[in-house]
Short mmCIF file of C-alpha atoms and ligand atoms in Angstrom, two decimals:
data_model
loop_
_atom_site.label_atom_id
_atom_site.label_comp_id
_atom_site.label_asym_id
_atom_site.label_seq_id
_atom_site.Cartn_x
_atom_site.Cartn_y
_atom_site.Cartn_z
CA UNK A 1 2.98 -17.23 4.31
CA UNK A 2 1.68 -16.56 7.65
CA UNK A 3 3.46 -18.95 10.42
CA UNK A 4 1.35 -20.24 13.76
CA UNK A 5 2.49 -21.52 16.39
CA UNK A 6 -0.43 -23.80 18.20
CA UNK A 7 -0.24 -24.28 21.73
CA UNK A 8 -3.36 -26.89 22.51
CA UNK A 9 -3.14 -30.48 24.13
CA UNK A 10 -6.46 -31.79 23.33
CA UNK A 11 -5.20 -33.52 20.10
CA UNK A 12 -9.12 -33.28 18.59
CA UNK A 13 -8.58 -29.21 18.74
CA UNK A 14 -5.15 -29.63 17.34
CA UNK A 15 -6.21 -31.78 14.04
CA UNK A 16 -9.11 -29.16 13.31
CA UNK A 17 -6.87 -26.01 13.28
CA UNK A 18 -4.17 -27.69 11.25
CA UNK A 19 -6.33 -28.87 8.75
CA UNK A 20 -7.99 -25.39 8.86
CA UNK A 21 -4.87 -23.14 8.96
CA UNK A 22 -2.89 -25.38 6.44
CA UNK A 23 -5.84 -25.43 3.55
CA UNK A 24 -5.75 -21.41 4.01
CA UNK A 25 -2.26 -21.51 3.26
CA UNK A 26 -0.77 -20.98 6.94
CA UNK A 27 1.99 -22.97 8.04
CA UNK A 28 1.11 -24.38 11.64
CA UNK A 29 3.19 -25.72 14.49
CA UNK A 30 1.73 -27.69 17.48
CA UNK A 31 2.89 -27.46 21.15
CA UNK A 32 1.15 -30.12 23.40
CA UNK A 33 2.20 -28.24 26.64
CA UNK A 34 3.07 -25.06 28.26
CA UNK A 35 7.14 -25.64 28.27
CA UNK A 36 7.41 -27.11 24.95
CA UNK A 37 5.10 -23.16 23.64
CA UNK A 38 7.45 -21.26 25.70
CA UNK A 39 10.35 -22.95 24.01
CA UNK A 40 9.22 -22.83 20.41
CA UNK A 41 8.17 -18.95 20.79
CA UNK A 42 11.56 -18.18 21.99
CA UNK A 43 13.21 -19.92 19.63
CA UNK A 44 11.46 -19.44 16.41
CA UNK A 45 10.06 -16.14 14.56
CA UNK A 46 5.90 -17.00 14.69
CA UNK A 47 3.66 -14.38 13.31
CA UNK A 48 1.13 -15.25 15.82
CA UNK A 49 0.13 -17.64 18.75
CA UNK A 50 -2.67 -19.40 19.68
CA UNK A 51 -2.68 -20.16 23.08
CA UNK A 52 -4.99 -22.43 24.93
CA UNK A 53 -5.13 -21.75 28.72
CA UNK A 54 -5.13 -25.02 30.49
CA UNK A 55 -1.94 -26.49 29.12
CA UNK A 56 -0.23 -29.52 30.86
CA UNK A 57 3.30 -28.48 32.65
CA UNK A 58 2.93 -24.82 32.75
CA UNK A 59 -0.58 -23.13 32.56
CA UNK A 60 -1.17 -20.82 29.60
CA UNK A 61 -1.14 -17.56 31.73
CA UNK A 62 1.99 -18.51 32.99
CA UNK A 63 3.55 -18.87 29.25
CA UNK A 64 1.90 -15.34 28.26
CA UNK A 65 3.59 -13.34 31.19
CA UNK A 66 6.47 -14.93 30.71
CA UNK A 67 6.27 -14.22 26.86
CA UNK A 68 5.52 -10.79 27.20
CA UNK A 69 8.18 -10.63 30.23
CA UNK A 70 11.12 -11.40 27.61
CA UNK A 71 9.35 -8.78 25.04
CA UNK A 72 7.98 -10.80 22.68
CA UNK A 73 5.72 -8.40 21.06
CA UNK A 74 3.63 -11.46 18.76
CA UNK A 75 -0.18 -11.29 18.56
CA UNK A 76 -1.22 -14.01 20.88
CA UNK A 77 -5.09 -15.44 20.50
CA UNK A 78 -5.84 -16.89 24.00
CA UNK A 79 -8.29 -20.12 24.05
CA UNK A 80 -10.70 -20.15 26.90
CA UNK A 81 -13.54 -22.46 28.37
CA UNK A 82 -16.87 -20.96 28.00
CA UNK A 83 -17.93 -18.08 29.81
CA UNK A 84 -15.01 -18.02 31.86
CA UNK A 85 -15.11 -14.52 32.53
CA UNK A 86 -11.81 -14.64 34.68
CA UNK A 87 -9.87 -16.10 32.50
CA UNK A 88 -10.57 -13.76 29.53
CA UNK A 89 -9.89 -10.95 32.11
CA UNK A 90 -6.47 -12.22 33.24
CA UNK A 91 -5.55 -13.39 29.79
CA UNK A 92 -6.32 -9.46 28.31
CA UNK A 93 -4.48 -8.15 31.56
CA UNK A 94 -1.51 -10.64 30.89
CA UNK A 95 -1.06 -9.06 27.30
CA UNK A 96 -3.13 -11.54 24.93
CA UNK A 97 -5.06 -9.34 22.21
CA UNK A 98 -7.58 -11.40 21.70
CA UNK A 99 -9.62 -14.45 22.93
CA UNK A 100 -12.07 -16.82 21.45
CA UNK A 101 -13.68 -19.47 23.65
CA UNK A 102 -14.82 -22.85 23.12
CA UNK A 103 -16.13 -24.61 21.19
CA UNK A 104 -15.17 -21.79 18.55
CA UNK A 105 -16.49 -22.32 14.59
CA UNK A 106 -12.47 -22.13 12.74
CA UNK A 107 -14.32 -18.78 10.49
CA UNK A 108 -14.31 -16.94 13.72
CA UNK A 109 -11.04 -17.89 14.71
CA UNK A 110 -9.82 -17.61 11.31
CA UNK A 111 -11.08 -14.03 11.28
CA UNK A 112 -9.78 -12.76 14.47
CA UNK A 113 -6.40 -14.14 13.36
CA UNK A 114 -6.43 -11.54 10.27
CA UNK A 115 -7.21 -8.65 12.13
CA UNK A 116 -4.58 -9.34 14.36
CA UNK A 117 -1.74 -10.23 11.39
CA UNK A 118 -3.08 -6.97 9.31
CA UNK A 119 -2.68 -4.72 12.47
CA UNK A 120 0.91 -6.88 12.86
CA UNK A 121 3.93 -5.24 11.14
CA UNK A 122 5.89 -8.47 11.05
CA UNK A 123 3.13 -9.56 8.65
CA UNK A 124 0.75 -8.92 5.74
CA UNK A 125 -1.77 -11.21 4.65
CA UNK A 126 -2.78 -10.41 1.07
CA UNK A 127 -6.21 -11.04 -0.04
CA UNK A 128 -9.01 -9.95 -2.02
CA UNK A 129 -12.28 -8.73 -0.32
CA UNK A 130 -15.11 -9.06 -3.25
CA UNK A 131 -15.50 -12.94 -4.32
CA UNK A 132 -18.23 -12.87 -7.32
CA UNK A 133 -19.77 -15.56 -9.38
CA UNK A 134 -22.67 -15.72 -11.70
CA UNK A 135 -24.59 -12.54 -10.38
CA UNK A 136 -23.44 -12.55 -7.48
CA UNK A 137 -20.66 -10.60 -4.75
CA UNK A 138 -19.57 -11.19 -1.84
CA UNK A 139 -17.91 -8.71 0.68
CA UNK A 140 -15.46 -10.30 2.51
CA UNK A 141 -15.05 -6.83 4.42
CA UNK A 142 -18.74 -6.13 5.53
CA UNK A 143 -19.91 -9.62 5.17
CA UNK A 144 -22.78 -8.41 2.93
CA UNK A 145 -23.95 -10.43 -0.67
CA UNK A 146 -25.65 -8.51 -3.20
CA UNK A 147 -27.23 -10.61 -6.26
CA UNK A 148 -27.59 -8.41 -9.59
CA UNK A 149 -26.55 -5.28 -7.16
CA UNK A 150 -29.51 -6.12 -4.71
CA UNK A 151 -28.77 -6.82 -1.28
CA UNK A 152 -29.48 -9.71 0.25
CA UNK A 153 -29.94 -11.06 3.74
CA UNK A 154 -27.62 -13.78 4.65
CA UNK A 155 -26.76 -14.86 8.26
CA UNK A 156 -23.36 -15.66 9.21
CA UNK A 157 -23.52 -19.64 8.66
CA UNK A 158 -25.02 -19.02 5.11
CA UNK A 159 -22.07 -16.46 4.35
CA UNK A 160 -19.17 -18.33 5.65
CA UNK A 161 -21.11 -21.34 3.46
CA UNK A 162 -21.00 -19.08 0.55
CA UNK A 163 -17.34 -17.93 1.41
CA UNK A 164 -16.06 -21.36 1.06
CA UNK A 165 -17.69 -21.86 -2.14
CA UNK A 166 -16.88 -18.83 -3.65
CA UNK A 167 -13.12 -19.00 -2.60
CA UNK A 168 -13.20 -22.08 -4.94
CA UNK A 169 -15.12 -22.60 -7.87
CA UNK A 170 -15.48 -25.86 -9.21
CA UNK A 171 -13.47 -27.37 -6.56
CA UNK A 172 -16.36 -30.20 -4.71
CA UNK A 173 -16.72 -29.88 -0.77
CA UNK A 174 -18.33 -33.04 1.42
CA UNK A 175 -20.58 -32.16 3.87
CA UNK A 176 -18.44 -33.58 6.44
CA UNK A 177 -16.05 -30.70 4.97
CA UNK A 178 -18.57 -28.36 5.17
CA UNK A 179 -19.75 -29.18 8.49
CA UNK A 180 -16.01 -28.57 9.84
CA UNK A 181 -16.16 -25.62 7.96
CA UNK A 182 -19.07 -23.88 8.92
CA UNK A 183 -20.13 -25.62 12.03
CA UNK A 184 -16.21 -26.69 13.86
CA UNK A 185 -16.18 -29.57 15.66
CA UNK A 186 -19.45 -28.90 17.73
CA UNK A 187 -21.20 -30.41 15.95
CA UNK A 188 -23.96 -33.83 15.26
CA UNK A 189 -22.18 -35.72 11.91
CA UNK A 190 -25.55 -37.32 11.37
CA UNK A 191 -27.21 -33.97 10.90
CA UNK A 192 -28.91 -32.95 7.27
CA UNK A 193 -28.17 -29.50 8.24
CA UNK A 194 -25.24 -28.63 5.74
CA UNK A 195 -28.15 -29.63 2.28
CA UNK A 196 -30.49 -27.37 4.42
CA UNK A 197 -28.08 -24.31 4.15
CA UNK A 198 -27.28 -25.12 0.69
CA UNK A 199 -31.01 -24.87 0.19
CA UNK A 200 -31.21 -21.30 1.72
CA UNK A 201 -28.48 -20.31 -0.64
CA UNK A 202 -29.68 -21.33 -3.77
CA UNK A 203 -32.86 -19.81 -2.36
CA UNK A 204 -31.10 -16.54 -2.34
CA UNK A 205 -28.65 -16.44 -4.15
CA UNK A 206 -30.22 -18.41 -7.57
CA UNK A 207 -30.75 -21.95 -7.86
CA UNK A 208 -27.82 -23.14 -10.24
CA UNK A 209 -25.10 -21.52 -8.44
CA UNK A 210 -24.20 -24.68 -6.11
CA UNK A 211 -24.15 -27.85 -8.12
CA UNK A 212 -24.77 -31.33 -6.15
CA UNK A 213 -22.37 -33.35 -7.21
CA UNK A 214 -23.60 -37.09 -6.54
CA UNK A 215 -22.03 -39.28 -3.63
CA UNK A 216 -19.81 -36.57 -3.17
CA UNK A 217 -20.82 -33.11 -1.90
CA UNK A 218 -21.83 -29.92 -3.23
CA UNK A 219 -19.80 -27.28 -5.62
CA UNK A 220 -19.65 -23.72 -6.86
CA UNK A 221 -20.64 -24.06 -10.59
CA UNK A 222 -17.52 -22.88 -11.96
CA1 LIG B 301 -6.43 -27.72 27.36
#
């Protein structure tokens, strides 16, 4: 079970990647500023870091030179304002592999996290790549559905959509769930946007697959 160490003080950002990492199976610690991250990574085997860069008591820069100083060799996932060009340049030249900026959807994070754990020795992430119901597949690999062995178009908020479904069948998702999902926390909760993309889907992919289930949300038929 993969083990993250989060190093973020707003406590909004904090919530949404526990409650994303832990219902992927990841076990998640939080550091709330830059000494209490530097601590924890020394002391404790993480298979990764997320790191945001303006941390209270010592800046996130600061904790990833210092980090890669002592030889800590863990994949570290900076955090960075948007289109702040300089800071995804120092972060990179300060040893981070990767960087996602904000406001992030948790899929992309989520996905830059397993390429960095499957290219990790300390750490392999098993899963499957082809998720298939009723007709219909789902790459996980090349993000492409087919339905009967056609291909079919589906743009990256309709796949992740799918993905969640399709991960669990039968199990019922709200559309405030889905909206975290699909959309992070960027997002307007009085929106009707999450039975629009459910629409699409059955669209495409045939219109049984995702059941409403009344007062409560939406579900892969299992
Ligand atoms: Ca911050």
């Amino acid at each position: 079970m993969p083990h993250i160490l989060i190093a973020e003080d707003d406590p909004r950002i904090t919530v949404f990647l526990e409650k994303g990492f832990n219902s992927r199976g990841f076990t998640t610690v939080i550091a709330s500023d830059g000494l209490q991250a530097l601590a924890l990574a020394q002391a404790n085997p993480f298979d990764l870091l997320i790191l945001d860069l303006g941390l209270p008591k010592k800046d996130g820069l600061e904790v990833l030179e210092d980090l890669r100083e002592q030889g800590q060799t863990l994949p570290i996932i900076i955090l960075t304002a948007r289109d702040d060009m300089h800071d995804k340049i120092a972060g990179l030249d300060g040893g981070a592999d990767d960087y996602v900026t904000k406001p992030f959807r948790f899929e992309e994070l989520l996905a830059r996290v397993r390429v960095q754990l499957r290219h990790s020795t300390t750490a392999k992430v098993e899963e499957t790549h082809i998720l298939k119901a009723g007709g219909v597949t789902l790459n996980l690999r090349t993000r492409k559905a087919t339905v009967n062995s056609c291909n079919v178009e589906l743009p990256a908020r309709e796949f992740t959509m799918a993905e969640i479904f399709f991960r669990q069948p039968g199990q019922v998702f709200s559309r405030e769930q889905l909206l975290d999902r699909v959309w992070g926390y960027d997002y307007n909760p009085g929106s009707n946007i999450v039975d629009v993309y459910v629409g699409y889907l059955r669209k495409k992919l045939g219109s049984d697959l995702i059941e409403t289930v009344r007062g409560m949300g939406y579900c892969l038929r299992p």
